Coordinates of C-alpha atoms (C1' of nucleotides) in Angstrom, one line a residue:
Chain A
M17 CA 28.0 0.2 6.1
S18 CA 30.1 -0.2 2.4
I19 CA 28.4 0.4 -0.1
S20 CA 27.3 -3.3 -1.2
E21 CA 26.1 -3.6 2.1
A22 CA 24.0 -1.4 2.4
A23 CA 22.8 -2.4 -1.6
S24 CA 22.3 -5.8 0.0
K25 CA 20.5 -4.4 3.0
Y26 CA 18.2 -2.4 0.7
Q27 CA 17.3 -5.4 -1.3
L28 CA 16.3 -7.5 1.6
F29 CA 14.2 -4.5 2.8
S30 CA 12.8 -4.2 -1.4
E31 CA 11.9 -7.7 -0.2
Q32 CA 10.2 -7.4 3.0
A33 CA 8.2 -4.2 1.7
D34 CA 7.2 -6.0 -1.2
L35 CA 5.7 -8.7 0.7
A36 CA 3.9 -5.9 3.6
K37 CA 2.3 -4.6 0.5
T38 CA 0.6 -7.9 -0.7
L39 CA -1.0 -7.7 3.1
G40 CA -1.6 -3.8 2.6
N41 CA -4.7 -4.5 1.0
S42 CA -8.3 -5.4 3.1
H43 CA -9.4 -7.9 0.5
R44 CA -6.5 -9.7 0.7
L45 CA -6.6 -10.2 4.4
F46 CA -9.7 -11.0 4.1
L47 CA -9.2 -13.7 1.3
L48 CA -6.3 -14.8 3.8
E49 CA -8.4 -15.1 6.3
L50 CA -10.5 -17.6 4.8
I51 CA -8.1 -19.4 3.0
T52 CA -6.8 -19.9 6.6
K53 CA -9.9 -21.9 7.7
G54 CA -9.6 -24.5 4.6
E55 CA -8.7 -24.6 1.6
K56 CA -10.6 -23.1 -1.2
A57 CA -12.1 -22.7 -5.1
V58 CA -11.6 -19.2 -6.8
D59 CA -15.0 -19.2 -7.4
Q60 CA -15.8 -19.7 -3.3
L61 CA -13.7 -17.1 -2.4
A62 CA -15.2 -14.9 -4.8
E63 CA -18.8 -15.5 -3.1
L64 CA -17.8 -15.2 0.1
S65 CA -15.5 -12.1 0.1
G66 CA -18.1 -10.0 -2.3
L67 CA -15.1 -9.6 -4.9
S68 CA -16.0 -10.2 -8.9
I69 CA -14.1 -13.1 -10.2
A70 CA -11.3 -11.6 -11.9
N71 CA -10.2 -9.1 -8.8
T72 CA -10.4 -12.0 -7.1
S73 CA -8.1 -14.3 -9.1
Q74 CA -5.4 -11.1 -8.9
H75 CA -6.1 -10.6 -5.7
L76 CA -4.8 -14.6 -5.1
Q77 CA -2.1 -14.4 -7.4
H78 CA -1.0 -11.5 -6.1
L79 CA -1.3 -13.7 -2.3
K80 CA 0.6 -16.1 -4.4
R81 CA 3.3 -14.6 -5.5
S82 CA 4.5 -13.3 -2.1
S83 CA 4.5 -17.4 -0.7
F84 CA 1.1 -16.4 1.1
V85 CA -1.0 -19.4 -0.9
Y86 CA 0.2 -22.2 -2.9
S87 CA -2.2 -23.3 -5.3
R88 CA -3.4 -26.9 -7.1
R89 CA -5.6 -27.7 -9.9
D90 CA -8.4 -30.1 -8.7
G91 CA -10.4 -31.1 -11.4
K92 CA -11.9 -27.8 -12.6
N93 CA -11.4 -26.0 -10.1
V94 CA -7.9 -24.2 -8.7
L95 CA -7.8 -24.9 -5.1
Y96 CA -5.5 -22.4 -2.8
R97 CA -4.6 -23.0 0.3
I98 CA -2.4 -21.3 2.9
G99 CA 1.0 -21.3 2.5
S100 CA 4.0 -23.1 4.5
S101 CA 6.4 -20.0 5.4
P102 CA 5.8 -18.4 8.9
V103 CA 2.8 -17.1 7.1
L104 CA 0.5 -17.4 10.4
S105 CA 2.7 -15.6 12.7
L106 CA 2.8 -13.1 10.7
L107 CA -0.7 -12.6 10.4
A108 CA -0.6 -13.0 14.4
A109 CA 1.6 -10.2 15.0
L110 CA 0.3 -7.7 12.0
S111 CA -3.4 -8.1 14.2
A112 CA -2.0 -8.0 18.1
C113 CA -0.1 -4.4 16.8
A114 CA -3.6 -3.6 15.4
E115 CA -4.7 -5.0 18.7
H116 CA -2.8 -2.7 20.5
N117 CA -3.2 0.6 18.6
R118 CA -6.7 0.1 19.5
A119 CA -6.3 -0.4 23.2
E120 CA -4.2 2.8 22.6
I121 CA -7.0 5.2 20.8
R122 CA -9.6 3.8 23.7
A123 CA -7.3 4.8 26.3
L124 CA -6.8 8.5 24.8
I125 CA -10.6 8.9 24.5
S126 CA -11.7 8.1 27.8
D127 CA -9.1 10.7 29.0
T128 CA -10.3 13.3 26.5
F129 CA -13.9 12.1 28.1
D130 CA -12.8 12.4 31.9
Q131 CA -11.6 15.9 31.7
K132 CA -14.9 16.7 29.4
D133 CA -17.1 16.4 31.7
K134 CA -16.2 19.6 32.9
L135 CA -17.5 20.8 29.6
E136 CA -21.4 20.0 30.6
A137 CA -23.2 17.9 28.8
I138 CA -26.5 18.2 27.7
S139 CA -28.7 14.7 27.8
R140 CA -31.5 13.9 25.6
E141 CA -34.1 14.1 27.6
E142 CA -33.0 18.1 27.9
L143 CA -32.5 18.3 24.3
L144 CA -36.0 17.1 23.2
A145 CA -37.3 19.7 25.9
R146 CA -35.7 22.5 24.4
M147 CA -35.4 21.0 21.3
H148 CA -38.6 23.9 19.9
D149 CA -37.0 26.7 22.2
A150 CA -35.6 29.2 19.5
S151 CA -33.1 29.7 22.2
M152 CA -30.5 27.0 21.3
V153 CA -28.8 25.8 18.6
L154 CA -27.9 22.3 17.6
L155 CA -24.5 21.7 15.8
D156 CA -23.7 18.8 14.3
V157 CA -19.7 18.9 13.3
R158 CA -19.5 15.5 11.0
T159 CA -18.8 15.5 7.5
E160 CA -21.1 16.7 5.0
E161 CA -21.6 13.4 3.8
E162 CA -22.5 11.6 6.9
F163 CA -25.1 14.9 7.2
S164 CA -26.6 14.3 4.2
Q165 CA -27.3 10.7 5.4
G166 CA -29.4 12.0 8.3
H167 CA -29.5 14.2 11.0
L168 CA -31.5 15.4 14.0
P169 CA -34.0 17.7 13.0
G170 CA -32.9 21.4 12.7
A171 CA -29.5 21.0 13.1
I172 CA -27.5 22.8 11.1
N173 CA -23.9 21.4 9.7
I174 CA -20.2 22.3 10.0
P175 CA -17.5 20.2 10.0
L176 CA -15.2 20.5 13.1
D177 CA -12.1 21.1 10.1
E178 CA -14.1 23.8 8.7
L179 CA -14.9 25.5 12.5
E180 CA -13.2 27.5 13.0
R181 CA -13.1 29.8 9.4
R182 CA -17.2 29.7 9.7
L183 CA -17.9 31.0 13.2
T184 CA -19.3 33.7 11.7
E185 CA -22.6 31.3 10.5
L186 CA -22.9 30.5 14.5
P187 CA -25.6 33.5 16.1
Q188 CA -23.9 34.9 19.2
D189 CA -27.0 35.0 21.4
Q190 CA -28.0 31.6 21.8
D191 CA -26.4 28.2 23.4
I192 CA -24.2 25.9 20.7
V193 CA -25.6 22.5 21.7
A194 CA -22.9 20.2 19.6
Y195 CA -23.2 16.4 18.7
C196 CA -21.3 13.9 16.3
R197 CA -21.4 10.3 15.8
G198 CA -21.5 8.8 19.1
T199 CA -20.1 8.4 22.7
Y200 CA -16.6 7.3 21.1
C201 CA -16.5 9.9 18.9
A202 CA -14.8 13.2 20.1
L203 CA -15.7 15.4 17.4
S204 CA -18.0 17.2 19.7
G205 CA -16.0 17.5 22.5
K206 CA -13.0 19.5 20.6
A207 CA -16.0 21.7 18.8
V208 CA -17.2 22.5 22.6
A209 CA -13.7 23.5 23.1
L210 CA -13.3 25.6 20.2
L211 CA -16.5 27.3 21.1
R212 CA -16.0 27.8 24.5
T213 CA -12.2 29.5 23.6
K214 CA -14.2 32.1 21.4
G215 CA -17.2 33.1 23.6
W216 CA -19.8 31.1 23.2
N217 CA -22.2 29.1 25.4
A218 CA -22.0 25.4 24.1
R219 CA -22.3 22.3 25.3
H220 CA -22.0 18.8 23.7
L221 CA -25.1 15.9 23.7
T222 CA -24.2 13.3 25.3
G223 CA -24.0 9.6 23.4
G224 CA -24.3 11.3 19.8
F225 CA -26.3 10.9 16.4
I226 CA -26.0 6.7 16.8
D227 CA -27.6 6.8 19.9
Chain B
M12 CA -22.1 -14.1 9.9
S13 CA -24.2 -11.3 10.2
I14 CA -24.1 -7.9 8.4
S15 CA -22.4 -6.1 11.5
E16 CA -20.3 -8.9 11.7
A17 CA -18.8 -8.6 7.9
A18 CA -18.6 -4.8 8.9
S19 CA -16.6 -4.9 11.6
K20 CA -14.7 -7.8 10.4
Y21 CA -14.2 -5.6 7.4
Q22 CA -13.0 -2.3 9.6
L23 CA -10.8 -4.6 11.5
F24 CA -8.9 -5.7 8.4
S25 CA -8.8 -2.3 7.3
E26 CA -7.0 -1.4 10.4
Q27 CA -4.4 -4.1 9.7
A28 CA -4.1 -3.5 5.9
D29 CA -2.8 0.4 6.9
L30 CA -0.8 -0.6 9.3
A31 CA 0.7 -3.2 6.8
K32 CA 0.7 -0.4 3.9
T33 CA 2.8 1.7 6.6
L34 CA 5.7 -1.3 5.8
G35 CA 5.2 -1.6 2.5
N36 CA 7.8 0.8 1.4
S37 CA 11.6 -0.1 1.5
H38 CA 12.2 3.7 2.6
R39 CA 9.9 3.3 5.9
L40 CA 11.3 -0.3 6.6
F41 CA 14.9 1.3 6.8
L42 CA 13.8 4.4 8.7
L43 CA 12.3 2.1 11.1
E44 CA 15.5 -0.1 11.9
L45 CA 17.7 2.6 12.0
I46 CA 15.4 4.0 15.1
T47 CA 15.0 0.6 16.2
K48 CA 18.7 1.1 17.2
G49 CA 18.2 4.4 18.7
E50 CA 16.6 7.3 19.2
K51 CA 17.5 10.0 15.9
A52 CA 16.1 13.4 14.7
V53 CA 15.0 13.7 11.3
D54 CA 18.0 15.3 9.7
Q55 CA 20.1 12.7 11.0
L56 CA 17.7 9.8 9.4
A57 CA 17.9 11.6 6.3
E58 CA 21.2 11.9 5.9
L59 CA 21.4 8.0 7.2
S60 CA 18.9 7.1 4.9
G61 CA 20.1 9.1 2.0
L62 CA 16.3 10.7 1.3
S63 CA 15.1 14.2 1.0
I64 CA 14.5 15.9 4.7
A65 CA 10.8 17.1 3.3
N66 CA 10.3 13.0 2.4
T67 CA 12.2 11.7 5.4
S68 CA 9.8 13.7 7.7
Q69 CA 6.8 12.8 5.6
H70 CA 7.7 8.8 6.2
L71 CA 8.2 9.3 9.9
Q72 CA 5.1 11.0 10.0
H73 CA 3.1 7.9 8.3
L74 CA 5.6 5.5 10.5
K75 CA 3.9 7.5 13.3
R76 CA 0.1 7.7 12.3
S77 CA 0.3 3.7 12.9
S78 CA 2.0 3.9 15.8
F79 CA 5.0 2.3 14.7
V80 CA 7.2 5.4 16.1
Y81 CA 6.7 7.9 18.4
S82 CA 8.5 11.5 19.0
R83 CA 9.5 14.1 21.3
R84 CA 11.0 17.1 21.0
D85 CA 14.3 18.2 22.3
G86 CA 15.2 21.6 22.2
K87 CA 15.2 22.4 18.4
N88 CA 14.8 18.6 17.0
V89 CA 12.0 16.6 16.9
L90 CA 13.3 13.3 17.9
Y91 CA 11.9 9.7 16.8
R92 CA 12.0 6.6 18.8
I93 CA 10.4 3.1 18.1
G94 CA 6.8 2.6 19.1
S95 CA 5.2 -0.2 21.9
S96 CA 6.1 -3.5 22.3
P97 CA 4.5 -5.6 19.1
V98 CA 6.6 -3.4 16.3
L99 CA 9.6 -5.2 16.8
S100 CA 7.6 -9.1 16.9
L101 CA 6.1 -7.7 13.5
L102 CA 9.2 -6.8 12.2
A103 CA 10.8 -10.2 12.9
A104 CA 8.0 -12.0 11.4
L105 CA 7.9 -9.6 8.7
S106 CA 12.1 -10.6 8.4
A107 CA 10.7 -14.3 9.2
C108 CA 8.8 -14.5 5.9
A109 CA 11.1 -12.7 3.6
E110 CA 13.9 -15.2 4.8
H111 CA 11.7 -18.0 4.6
N112 CA 10.9 -17.0 1.3
R113 CA 14.4 -16.5 -0.2
A114 CA 15.6 -20.2 1.5
E115 CA 12.6 -21.3 -1.1
I116 CA 13.9 -19.8 -4.1
R117 CA 17.4 -21.0 -3.1
A118 CA 15.8 -24.5 -2.9
L119 CA 14.6 -24.1 -6.3
I120 CA 17.7 -22.6 -8.2
S121 CA 20.0 -25.4 -6.3
D122 CA 17.4 -28.4 -7.2
T123 CA 17.6 -27.0 -10.8
F124 CA 21.5 -26.4 -11.1
D125 CA 22.2 -29.8 -9.7
Q126 CA 20.0 -32.2 -11.9
K127 CA 20.0 -30.1 -14.7
D128 CA 22.8 -29.8 -17.9
K129 CA 25.2 -26.4 -18.0
L130 CA 22.7 -25.6 -21.0
E131 CA 19.9 -26.3 -19.7
A132 CA 17.0 -24.5 -20.6
I133 CA 14.9 -22.6 -18.2
S134 CA 11.1 -23.7 -18.2
R135 CA 8.5 -20.8 -18.0
E136 CA 7.0 -22.3 -15.0
E137 CA 10.4 -21.2 -12.9
L138 CA 10.6 -18.3 -15.3
L139 CA 7.3 -17.3 -13.7
A140 CA 8.7 -18.5 -10.1
R141 CA 11.6 -16.3 -10.1
M142 CA 10.3 -13.1 -12.0
H143 CA 10.6 -11.4 -9.2
D144 CA 13.6 -12.5 -8.1
A145 CA 16.3 -10.1 -8.2
S146 CA 19.0 -12.7 -8.5
M147 CA 17.8 -13.6 -12.1
V148 CA 18.3 -10.9 -15.2
L149 CA 16.3 -11.4 -18.3
L150 CA 17.9 -11.1 -21.8
D151 CA 16.0 -10.5 -24.6
V152 CA 18.6 -11.3 -27.8
R153 CA 16.1 -10.3 -30.8
T154 CA 16.6 -6.8 -32.4
E155 CA 15.4 -3.6 -30.8
E156 CA 12.6 -3.6 -33.7
E157 CA 10.8 -6.8 -32.3
F158 CA 11.4 -6.3 -28.7
S159 CA 9.7 -2.4 -28.7
Q160 CA 6.8 -4.2 -30.3
G161 CA 6.3 -6.9 -27.3
H162 CA 8.4 -8.7 -24.9
L163 CA 8.5 -9.9 -21.6
P164 CA 8.6 -8.0 -18.4
G165 CA 11.9 -6.5 -17.2
A166 CA 13.6 -7.6 -19.9
I167 CA 16.4 -6.0 -21.4
N168 CA 17.4 -6.1 -25.2
I169 CA 20.7 -6.5 -26.4
P170 CA 20.5 -8.1 -29.9
L171 CA 23.2 -10.8 -30.1
D172 CA 25.2 -9.3 -33.3
E173 CA 25.7 -6.8 -30.3
L174 CA 26.1 -8.7 -27.2
E175 CA 29.9 -9.5 -27.3
R176 CA 30.5 -5.3 -27.2
R177 CA 27.6 -4.9 -24.4
L178 CA 29.1 -7.3 -22.5
T179 CA 29.4 -4.4 -19.9
E180 CA 25.5 -4.0 -19.6
L181 CA 25.1 -7.4 -17.7
P182 CA 25.5 -7.7 -13.9
Q183 CA 28.6 -10.2 -13.2
D184 CA 27.0 -11.5 -10.4
Q185 CA 23.5 -12.2 -11.7
D186 CA 22.3 -15.6 -13.5
I187 CA 21.3 -14.9 -17.4
V188 CA 18.2 -16.5 -19.2
A189 CA 17.8 -15.3 -22.6
Y190 CA 15.4 -15.9 -25.1
C191 CA 14.6 -15.2 -28.7
R192 CA 11.4 -15.4 -30.7
G193 CA 10.6 -19.0 -30.9
T194 CA 11.7 -23.0 -30.2
Y195 CA 12.9 -23.2 -34.1
C196 CA 15.1 -19.7 -33.2
A197 CA 18.8 -19.7 -32.5
L198 CA 19.5 -16.8 -30.9
S199 CA 19.4 -17.3 -27.8
G200 CA 21.5 -20.6 -27.7
K201 CA 24.5 -19.1 -29.5
A202 CA 24.0 -16.0 -26.7
V203 CA 24.1 -18.2 -24.2
A204 CA 27.2 -20.2 -25.1
L205 CA 28.9 -16.8 -25.7
L206 CA 28.2 -15.4 -22.3
R207 CA 29.1 -18.9 -20.7
T208 CA 33.1 -18.5 -22.5
K209 CA 32.7 -15.3 -21.0
G210 CA 32.2 -16.3 -17.0
W211 CA 28.2 -15.8 -16.8
N212 CA 25.9 -18.3 -15.7
A213 CA 23.6 -18.4 -18.3
R214 CA 21.1 -20.4 -19.6
H215 CA 18.0 -19.9 -22.5
L216 CA 14.3 -19.9 -21.9
T217 CA 12.4 -23.2 -23.7
G218 CA 10.6 -21.9 -26.2
G219 CA 10.5 -18.1 -26.9
F220 CA 8.5 -15.1 -26.8
I221 CA 6.1 -16.6 -29.0
D222 CA 5.2 -19.0 -27.2
Chain C
dA29 C1' -12.6 -33.4 -31.8
dT30 C1' -15.8 -30.2 -29.4
dT31 C1' -18.4 -28.4 -25.8
dG32 C1' -18.7 -26.3 -21.4
dC33 C1' -16.9 -24.3 -17.7
dA34 C1' -13.4 -22.1 -14.3
dT35 C1' -10.0 -19.3 -14.4
dT36 C1' -6.2 -16.1 -15.6
dC37 C1' -5.3 -12.4 -18.7
dA38 C1' -5.0 -7.8 -21.1
dA39 C1' -6.7 -3.1 -21.3
dT40 C1' -8.8 1.2 -19.0
dA41 C1' -10.1 4.2 -16.1
dA42 C1' -10.3 6.0 -11.2
dT43 C1' -7.7 6.0 -7.2
dT44 C1' -3.9 6.2 -4.2
dC45 C1' 0.8 6.9 -3.4
dT46 C1' 5.5 9.0 -3.7
dA47 C1' 9.1 12.6 -4.3
dT48 C1' 9.9 17.7 -5.3
dT49 C1' 9.7 22.0 -4.5
dG50 C1' 9.0 25.7 -1.7
dA51 C1' 6.9 28.1 1.6
dA52 C1' 5.1 27.9 6.2
dT53 C1' 5.6 27.0 11.1
dG54 C1' 6.9 26.7 16.4
dA55 C1' 10.4 26.5 19.7
dT56 C1' 15.2 28.7 20.6
dG57 C1' 18.2 31.7 21.9
dA58 C1' 19.9 36.0 21.8
Chain D
dT12 C1' 10.9 40.4 20.4
dC13 C1' 13.1 39.4 16.9
dA14 C1' 15.9 35.8 13.7
dT15 C1' 17.5 31.7 13.4
dC16 C1' 16.8 26.9 12.5
dA17 C1' 15.0 22.3 12.0
dT18 C1' 10.9 20.2 10.9
dT19 C1' 6.5 20.1 8.9
dC20 C1' 3.1 21.6 5.6
dA21 C1' 1.0 22.1 1.1
dA22 C1' 0.6 21.9 -3.9
dT23 C1' 2.0 19.1 -8.1
dA24 C1' 3.6 15.6 -11.4
dG25 C1' 4.6 11.0 -12.0
dA26 C1' 4.5 6.2 -10.7
dA27 C1' 2.2 2.4 -8.6
dT28 C1' -2.5 -0.3 -7.1
dT29 C1' -7.2 -1.4 -8.1
dA30 C1' -12.0 -3.0 -9.7
dT31 C1' -14.1 -4.0 -14.2
dT32 C1' -14.8 -5.4 -18.7
dG33 C1' -14.0 -8.7 -21.9
dA34 C1' -11.4 -12.0 -24.7
dA35 C1' -8.3 -16.6 -24.3
dT36 C1' -6.9 -20.6 -21.7
dG37 C1' -7.2 -24.8 -20.6
dC38 C1' -8.7 -29.0 -18.5
dA39 C1' -12.8 -32.5 -17.9
dA40 C1' -16.6 -34.6 -19.4
dT41 C1' -19.0 -36.2 -23.6

DNA sequence: ATTGCATTCAATAATTCTATTGAATGATGA
DNA sequence: TCATCATTCAATAGAATTATTGAATGCAAT
């Protein structure tokens, strides 16, 4: 590739990157979806999206610069409509990629859950039965923020990524029951696996906090 | 739309926005194109893209987080290959959008050149439309002092009386749009005349900075 | 003309992204 | 086991984005 070829190629990628950057904000994607369903005024869009008027206006102008939308004035209002360029197919492709990734993650999770069935789970019933039983420690491996917004009574909180270096906070002579957000959260499974390698008798709670 | 619907919708858009953000960088797009043509090692990609190794690695991991690429180790090297199917169609759609916009701009330029006189002016509307178009250079011919107190974004400053000996600073392959103070300032007109005798495709901005 | 209203602009603080540096990791091959 | 090398991590400074505020614009109805 010659220098000038490389340069023009780079310019091409810059333009594409600018377009992608415009889509790289969830508010703008939301506005774009709203506009897809029909021409709308700025204040309408602000209302529907929950953004301030000024902020909405700025996002709309960003979208306009990328030709994702066009605008026209109608009386007092400026109306935005979807752009003519292959915007819709780009949005569809983006959505398809996201969906593909979600599917990938779901598959990954169910995998880890298959393996993890070996790591004996504890049911909610058994948990309740042993709730006041001092032989068991309830461990919440979610973030401190989630924990502070609500947790099971008596639980202690050590986020998963801090677990390894805070092992000393856990009593060696009690069973550990770990839980996290819910069925599709793999945090507690990992915690249990880690604790078992370190010699604890650990299990996880089927379901999780949400359930 | 219920609250939980809105919330899940928002999460969906966040995921899509993250994907788009990953594509919103020309280096990453370039790396992605290189990988599209075949599995490659990190140092190879760094070499081809002209980025440092560490920087390349980070961009690759960013791409990997979005599932645009996968990686595997082969001996001493980590090889990156393109991710699963929807990636290519997303890239194609992005490229199509960019091409569409280029065509739109080209149409705009040829229009104005067909209709208008050689020394025809460029309107503020057209200027705005082409503001981010790399095919155009905005030239401020006022004094350095005036320039430093405020100028149009992206403009370069060469005072009129220095123009002739600083011609080399102007790119030959781009349109020049000159501006000065306002409607009653003749500086930019003179600049345009000079540039045209030297072979540039130059126009002046109707009005000027004050307007 | 003047007033009212929807929209845009401008300036800012806060957040996020990028490139660079040097150190840490981890698999390989002696 | 040890040394080597490709890659990754971590920390940081600089650059870019975002949301907010309040002011400016520009149309339209009076």
